[in-house]
């Protein structure tokens, strides 16, 4: 797998929240749900995203797509000047600014929510939970608000999502999860590949023959007893040359990258499975539970057992490639009819 595929392996949609929002002006919704990643695309009409803290409002027109990276709040509205009339808060509560619930009054059908069934604006919304650590590098590579106008990207998946999102058929949750995944990958590829893009080092490094190969080897075989020398030999380059080039392009040495990847995988296994610490350690490349515990305590400040029990909030640790702490993950509110895009457990 390539590096982008590896980073997307953790947040692939399982229990992602999908919703069609249908609105008639005037409308404005303040989002305070702290969701780590929300993809929005307009299929009809016009919407605006207003970042919190005075950022420039961003217009969304048919075919446009935007990704909001939490947990910072923002407003979606028919116009930047429209005052919020609804609030989506932590835990998925949707209410008026006075605290009155809006679940029943804004119910429009399966995965459909809004203030008018034939409203002039339709926005498709897909929110990832991403409770695991594998996607942390991906989140850190994105701006708080990413916007791709329709004229700079071409993706045939938006009509598919629009057609599928309100269906209620057997297996529909799986269909929606996969379509959302493909949408996210298409958006990220277009974003990182656009002219003048400041793509993260690990993405640019994929094009380098030696470093790109090294990244793929580390992603695919984390349990292998890698050293810089063995990695260089597998890539057909010198040890010193690979170490220098890897650090220049990726931003950290090969073994530091490998440590972060192994601990990310271990974190997912600890919280997403019942595997013993010993088996998790060996699966991600440590000699045993003692070695994994030492690495966990050094990097995260807690033991694997403490991490599994929830002593450290998911996403809040400070890893070797991440200088920022993150809070707990939250999501968009449930649709008024209680329908969700997927009923399975979250594995991030």
C-alpha positions as a Python dict, from the first residue, in 0.01 Angstrom:
ca = {
    (1, 'X'): (0, 0, 0),
    (2, 'X'): (119, 357, -58),
    (3, 'X'): (149, 608, 224),
    (4, 'X'): (-180, 788, 156),
    (5, 'X'): (-362, 454, 146),
    (6, 'X'): (-198, 358, 473),
    (7, 'X'): (-305, 678, 643),
    (8, 'X'): (-658, 635, 515),
    (9, 'X'): (-673, 275, 634),
    (10, 'X'): (-750, 390, 988),
    (11, 'X'): (-1024, 645, 919),
    (12, 'X'): (-1203, 449, 650),
    (13, 'X'): (-1572, 490, 709),
    (14, 'X'): (-1718, 252, 964),
    (15, 'X'): (-2004, 419, 1138),
    (16, 'X'): (-1939, 748, 960),
    (17, 'X'): (-2227, 992, 975),
    (18, 'X'): (-2391, 1094, 647),
    (19, 'X'): (-2668, 1345, 599),
    (20, 'X'): (-2844, 1548, 329),
    (21, 'X'): (-2922, 1897, 456),
    (22, 'X'): (-3199, 2079, 268),
    (23, 'X'): (-3247, 2445, 353),
    (24, 'X'): (-3441, 2749, 238),
    (25, 'X'): (-3298, 3097, 317),
    (26, 'X'): (-3259, 3248, 560),
    (27, 'X'): (-3072, 2976, 747),
    (28, 'X'): (-2759, 2946, 957),
    (29, 'X'): (-2626, 2662, 1173),
    (30, 'X'): (-2339, 2690, 1418),
    (31, 'X'): (-2135, 2367, 1438),
    (32, 'X'): (-1973, 2292, 1774),
    (33, 'X'): (-1969, 1912, 1757),
    (34, 'X'): (-1585, 1887, 1761),
    (35, 'X'): (-1587, 1629, 1481),
    (36, 'X'): (-1226, 1581, 1362),
    (37, 'X'): (-1313, 1573, 991),
    (38, 'X'): (-1627, 1671, 803),
    (39, 'X'): (-1668, 1663, 424),
    (40, 'X'): (-1935, 1889, 273),
    (41, 'X'): (-2042, 1929, -90),
    (42, 'X'): (-2316, 2143, -239),
    (43, 'X'): (-2539, 1991, -506),
    (44, 'X'): (-2789, 2278, -534),
    (45, 'X'): (-2797, 2642, -437),
    (46, 'X'): (-2526, 2811, -235),
    (47, 'X'): (-2386, 2779, 117),
    (48, 'X'): (-2117, 2963, 308),
    (49, 'X'): (-1874, 2834, 569),
    (50, 'X'): (-1768, 3091, 824),
    (51, 'X'): (-1468, 2982, 1036),
    (52, 'X'): (-1465, 3071, 1401),
    (53, 'X'): (-1231, 3345, 1511),
    (54, 'X'): (-1268, 3583, 1218),
    (55, 'X'): (-1145, 3376, 924),
    (56, 'X'): (-1257, 3465, 573),
    (57, 'X'): (-1597, 3315, 480),
    (58, 'X'): (-1581, 3051, 206),
    (59, 'X'): (-1863, 3016, -51),
    (60, 'X'): (-1974, 2672, -165),
    (61, 'X'): (-2154, 2642, -497),
    (62, 'X'): (-2279, 2336, -688),
    (63, 'X'): (-1991, 2094, -739),
    (64, 'X'): (-1771, 2255, -474),
    (65, 'X'): (-1639, 2048, -186),
    (66, 'X'): (-1498, 2147, 151),
    (67, 'X'): (-1338, 1966, 441),
    (68, 'X'): (-1357, 2115, 790),
    (69, 'X'): (-1099, 1980, 1033),
    (70, 'X'): (-1211, 1994, 1395),
    (71, 'X'): (-1239, 2048, 1674),
    (72, 'X'): (-1272, 2420, 1599),
    (73, 'X'): (-1633, 2542, 1554),
    (74, 'X'): (-1768, 2706, 1240),
    (75, 'X'): (-2093, 2825, 1086),
    (76, 'X'): (-2269, 2707, 771),
    (77, 'X'): (-2524, 2951, 635),
    (78, 'X'): (-2699, 3094, 331),
    (79, 'X'): (-2496, 3413, 375),
    (80, 'X'): (-2198, 3513, 593),
    (81, 'X'): (-2413, 3774, 764),
    (82, 'X'): (-2700, 3547, 866),
    (83, 'X'): (-2703, 3495, 1241),
    (84, 'X'): (-2712, 3131, 1363),
    (85, 'X'): (-3059, 2995, 1421),
    (86, 'X'): (-2957, 2644, 1524),
    (87, 'X'): (-2669, 2495, 1718),
    (88, 'X'): (-2512, 2151, 1682),
    (89, 'X'): (-2320, 2074, 1998),
    (90, 'X'): (-2115, 1795, 2155),
    (91, 'X'): (-2286, 1462, 2168),
    (92, 'X'): (-2496, 1536, 1861),
    (93, 'X'): (-2753, 1762, 2024),
    (94, 'X'): (-2932, 1986, 1774),
    (95, 'X'): (-3127, 2274, 1920),
    (96, 'X'): (-3218, 2638, 1885),
    (97, 'X'): (-3001, 2902, 2048),
    (98, 'X'): (-3261, 2909, 2325),
    (99, 'X'): (-3205, 2539, 2391),
    (100, 'X'): (-3519, 2400, 2228),
    (101, 'X'): (-3468, 2061, 2053),
    (102, 'X'): (-3499, 2057, 1675),
    (103, 'X'): (-3488, 1683, 1601),
    (104, 'X'): (-3854, 1631, 1515),
    (105, 'X'): (-3931, 1972, 1367),
    (106, 'X'): (-3649, 1944, 1108),
    (107, 'X'): (-3703, 1583, 1013),
    (108, 'X'): (-3736, 1541, 635),
    (109, 'X'): (-3682, 1169, 584),
    (110, 'X'): (-3406, 909, 579),
    (111, 'X'): (-3072, 1080, 640),
    (112, 'X'): (-3237, 1409, 544),
    (113, 'X'): (-3264, 1716, 767),
    (114, 'X'): (-3356, 2078, 710),
    (115, 'X'): (-3609, 2357, 730),
    (116, 'X'): (-3794, 2291, 402),
    (117, 'X'): (-3843, 1971, 199),
    (118, 'X'): (-3807, 2165, -129),
    (119, 'X'): (-3545, 2412, -5),
    (120, 'X'): (-3325, 2584, -259),
    (121, 'X'): (-2995, 2463, -109),
    (122, 'X'): (-2883, 2103, -65),
    (123, 'X'): (-2560, 2010, 111),
    (124, 'X'): (-2428, 1655, 142),
    (125, 'X'): (-2240, 1598, 468),
    (126, 'X'): (-2011, 1312, 566),
    (127, 'X'): (-1840, 1311, 904),
    (128, 'X'): (-1562, 1076, 1011),
    (129, 'X'): (-1513, 973, 1373),
    (130, 'X'): (-1146, 871, 1337),
    (131, 'X'): (-1105, 760, 1697),
    (132, 'X'): (-774, 587, 1624),
    (133, 'X'): (-424, 724, 1591),
    (134, 'X'): (-326, 602, 1244),
    (135, 'X'): (-478, 908, 1075),
    (136, 'X'): (-309, 1165, 1299),
    (137, 'X'): (-48, 1253, 1036),
    (138, 'X'): (-321, 1302, 781),
    (139, 'X'): (-518, 1539, 1004),
    (140, 'X'): (-208, 1742, 1080),
    (141, 'X'): (-137, 1783, 708),
    (142, 'X'): (-472, 1954, 645),
    (143, 'X'): (-567, 2318, 701),
    (144, 'X'): (-861, 2395, 932),
    (145, 'X'): (-1077, 2450, 623),
    (146, 'X'): (-1003, 2299, 282),
    (147, 'X'): (-1201, 2421, -21),
    (148, 'X'): (-1196, 2287, -378),
    (149, 'X'): (-1414, 2475, -631),
    (150, 'X'): (-1590, 2267, -894),
    (151, 'X'): (-1372, 2409, -1173),
    (152, 'X'): (-1044, 2281, -1023),
    (153, 'X'): (-1141, 1922, -961),
    (154, 'X'): (-1352, 1666, -1139),
    (155, 'X'): (-1509, 1382, -943),
    (156, 'X'): (-1799, 1168, -1068),
    (157, 'X'): (-1873, 1044, -716),
    (158, 'X'): (-2078, 1341, -597),
    (159, 'X'): (-2388, 1242, -799),
    (160, 'X'): (-2346, 887, -672),
    (161, 'X'): (-2342, 1004, -310),
    (162, 'X'): (-2638, 1232, -376),
    (163, 'X'): (-2834, 941, -522),
    (164, 'X'): (-2745, 691, -250),
    (165, 'X'): (-2755, 897, 68),
    (166, 'X'): (-3131, 889, 127),
    (167, 'X'): (-3189, 529, 21),
    (168, 'X'): (-3290, 276, 283),
    (169, 'X'): (-3200, -62, 135),
    (170, 'X'): (-3017, -373, 256),
    (171, 'X'): (-2644, -312, 273),
    (172, 'X'): (-2687, 61, 223),
    (173, 'X'): (-2455, 152, 508),
    (174, 'X'): (-2168, -31, 340),
    (175, 'X'): (-2237, 140, 8),
    (176, 'X'): (-2237, 483, 170),
    (177, 'X'): (-1922, 414, 369),
    (178, 'X'): (-1730, 315, 58),
    (179, 'X'): (-1856, 609, -149),
    (180, 'X'): (-1755, 848, 128),
    (181, 'X'): (-1409, 691, 142),
    (182, 'X'): (-1363, 735, -231),
    (183, 'X'): (-1482, 1095, -209),
    (184, 'X'): (-1230, 1171, 63),
    (185, 'X'): (-942, 1013, -130),
    (186, 'X'): (-1038, 1204, -445),
    (187, 'X'): (-1050, 1533, -255),
    (188, 'X'): (-714, 1475, -86),
    (189, 'X'): (-542, 1377, -409),
    (190, 'X'): (-676, 1686, -582),
    (191, 'X'): (-578, 1908, -287),
    (192, 'X'): (-223, 1781, -252),
    (193, 'X'): (-164, 1777, -629),
    (194, 'X'): (-292, 2124, -717),
    (195, 'X'): (-40, 2383, -847),
    (196, 'X'): (144, 2554, -564),
    (197, 'X'): (15, 2308, -306),
    (198, 'X'): (217, 2278, 14),
    (199, 'X'): (175, 1903, 38),
    (200, 'X'): (317, 1732, 349),
    (201, 'X'): (662, 1582, 326),
    (202, 'X'): (541, 1223, 339),
    (203, 'X'): (312, 1287, 39),
    (204, 'X'): (583, 1454, -171),
    (205, 'X'): (827, 1182, -71),
    (206, 'X'): (615, 916, -241),
    (207, 'X'): (744, 1043, -576),
    (208, 'X'): (1106, 991, -473),
    (209, 'X'): (1230, 650, -597),
    (210, 'X'): (1426, 562, -283),
    (211, 'X'): (1227, 734, -8),
    (212, 'X'): (892, 642, -163),
    (213, 'X'): (995, 278, -168),
    (214, 'X'): (1117, 302, 192),
    (215, 'X'): (786, 448, 305),
    (216, 'X'): (593, 169, 136),
    (217, 'X'): (813, -95, 298),
    (218, 'X'): (766, 55, 645),
    (219, 'X'): (389, 85, 592),
    (220, 'X'): (349, -266, 460),
    (221, 'X'): (585, -450, 694),
    (222, 'X'): (599, -268, 1029),
    (223, 'X'): (679, -589, 1218),
    (224, 'X'): (998, -651, 1022),
    (225, 'X'): (1313, -581, 1231),
    (226, 'X'): (1410, -277, 1028),
    (227, 'X'): (1731, -83, 1062),
    (228, 'X'): (1837, 205, 844),
    (229, 'X'): (2095, -26, 688),
    (230, 'X'): (1845, -303, 606),
    (231, 'X'): (1593, -50, 475),
    (232, 'X'): (1858, 109, 254),
    (233, 'X'): (1962, -232, 123),
    (234, 'X'): (1602, -318, 38),
    (235, 'X'): (1575, 10, -152),
    (236, 'X'): (1909, -33, -330),
    (237, 'X'): (2071, 283, -194),
    (238, 'X'): (2337, 368, 62),
    (239, 'X'): (2255, 392, 431),
    (240, 'X'): (2378, 749, 461),
    (241, 'X'): (2204, 855, 142),
    (242, 'X'): (1867, 713, 249),
    (243, 'X'): (1891, 858, 600),
    (244, 'X'): (1971, 1204, 466),
    (245, 'X'): (1712, 1201, 188),
    (246, 'X'): (1438, 1053, 409),
    (247, 'X'): (1487, 1320, 676),
    (248, 'X'): (1490, 1597, 416),
    (249, 'X'): (1167, 1489, 248),
    (250, 'X'): (963, 1339, 532),
    (251, 'X'): (1083, 1566, 811),
    (252, 'X'): (1207, 1297, 1048),
    (253, 'X'): (1451, 1002, 1036),
    (254, 'X'): (1333, 664, 909),
    (255, 'X'): (1333, 495, 1249),
    (256, 'X'): (1141, 782, 1409),
    (257, 'X'): (879, 750, 1138),
    (258, 'X'): (865, 375, 1196),
    (259, 'X'): (820, 423, 1571),
    (260, 'X'): (527, 657, 1516),
    (261, 'X'): (366, 418, 1269),
    (262, 'X'): (411, 116, 1498),
    (263, 'X'): (262, 294, 1799),
    (264, 'X'): (-29, 420, 1590),
    (265, 'X'): (-105, 66, 1478),
    (266, 'X'): (-63, -62, 1833),
    (267, 'X'): (-303, 202, 1963),
    (268, 'X'): (-571, 92, 1718),
    (269, 'X'): (-523, -274, 1810),
    (270, 'X'): (-532, -204, 2183),
    (271, 'X'): (-860, -14, 2165),
    (272, 'X'): (-1018, -194, 1873),
    (273, 'X'): (-948, -559, 1962),
    (274, 'X'): (-913, -790, 2262),
    (275, 'X'): (-561, -895, 2161),
    (276, 'X'): (-310, -925, 2444),
    (277, 'X'): (-40, -663, 2480),
    (278, 'X'): (215, -933, 2397),
    (279, 'X'): (44, -1022, 2067),
    (280, 'X'): (-3, -656, 1977),
    (281, 'X'): (364, -592, 2044),
    (282, 'X'): (479, -869, 1815),
    (283, 'X'): (232, -777, 1543),
    (284, 'X'): (366, -421, 1516),
    (285, 'X'): (735, -508, 1545),
    (286, 'X'): (831, -512, 1913),
    (287, 'X'): (1001, -808, 2077),
    (288, 'X'): (735, -835, 2345),
    (289, 'X'): (506, -653, 2587),
    (290, 'X'): (796, -504, 2785),
    (291, 'X'): (943, -336, 2478),
    (292, 'X'): (605, -202, 2366),
    (293, 'X'): (530, -77, 2718),
    (294, 'X'): (860, 108, 2731),
    (295, 'X'): (789, 277, 2397),
    (296, 'X'): (433, 364, 2498),
    (297, 'X'): (541, 520, 2825),
    (298, 'X'): (822, 712, 2658),
    (299, 'X'): (602, 859, 2384),
    (300, 'X'): (255, 870, 2538),
    (301, 'X'): (324, 878, 2908),
    (302, 'X'): (101, 581, 2990),
    (303, 'X'): (130, 204, 2967),
    (304, 'X'): (-54, 8, 2695),
    (305, 'X'): (-297, -121, 2958),
    (306, 'X'): (-371, 232, 3076),
    (307, 'X'): (-415, 348, 2718),
    (308, 'X'): (-655, 62, 2647),
    (309, 'X'): (-862, 148, 2954),
    (310, 'X'): (-900, 507, 2836),
    (311, 'X'): (-652, 676, 3071),
    (312, 'X'): (-535, 888, 2776),
    (313, 'X'): (-799, 1045, 2549),
    (314, 'X'): (-774, 914, 2195),
    (315, 'X'): (-578, 1152, 1975),
    (316, 'X'): (-445, 1365, 2261),
    (317, 'X'): (-90, 1229, 2289),
    (318, 'X'): (211, 1414, 2156),
    (319, 'X'): (388, 1186, 1913),
    (320, 'X'): (722, 1218, 1733),
    (321, 'X'): (565, 1379, 1426),
    (322, 'X'): (300, 1577, 1608),
    (323, 'X'): (352, 1870, 1841),
    (324, 'X'): (-14, 1929, 1910),
    (325, 'X'): (-252, 1762, 2147),
    (326, 'X'): (-599, 1672, 2039),
    (327, 'X'): (-917, 1628, 2236),
    (328, 'X'): (-1182, 1357, 2221),
    (329, 'X'): (-1358, 1297, 1890),
    (330, 'X'): (-1721, 1386, 1841),
    (331, 'X'): (-1967, 1379, 1553),
    (332, 'X'): (-2255, 1548, 1376),
    (333, 'X'): (-2596, 1500, 1534),
    (334, 'X'): (-2809, 1205, 1449),
    (335, 'X'): (-3064, 1278, 1174),
    (336, 'X'): (-3407, 1354, 1307),
    (337, 'X'): (-3531, 1007, 1219),
    (338, 'X'): (-3236, 841, 1390),
    (339, 'X'): (-3100, 696, 1066),
    (340, 'X'): (-2724, 657, 1043),
    (341, 'X'): (-2502, 582, 750),
    (342, 'X'): (-2358, 281, 928),
    (343, 'X'): (-2447, 95, 1240),
    (344, 'X'): (-2117, -84, 1290),
    (345, 'X'): (-1858, -12, 1552),
    (346, 'X'): (-1599, 256, 1502),
    (347, 'X'): (-1244, 146, 1438),
    (348, 'X'): (-1003, 427, 1386),
}
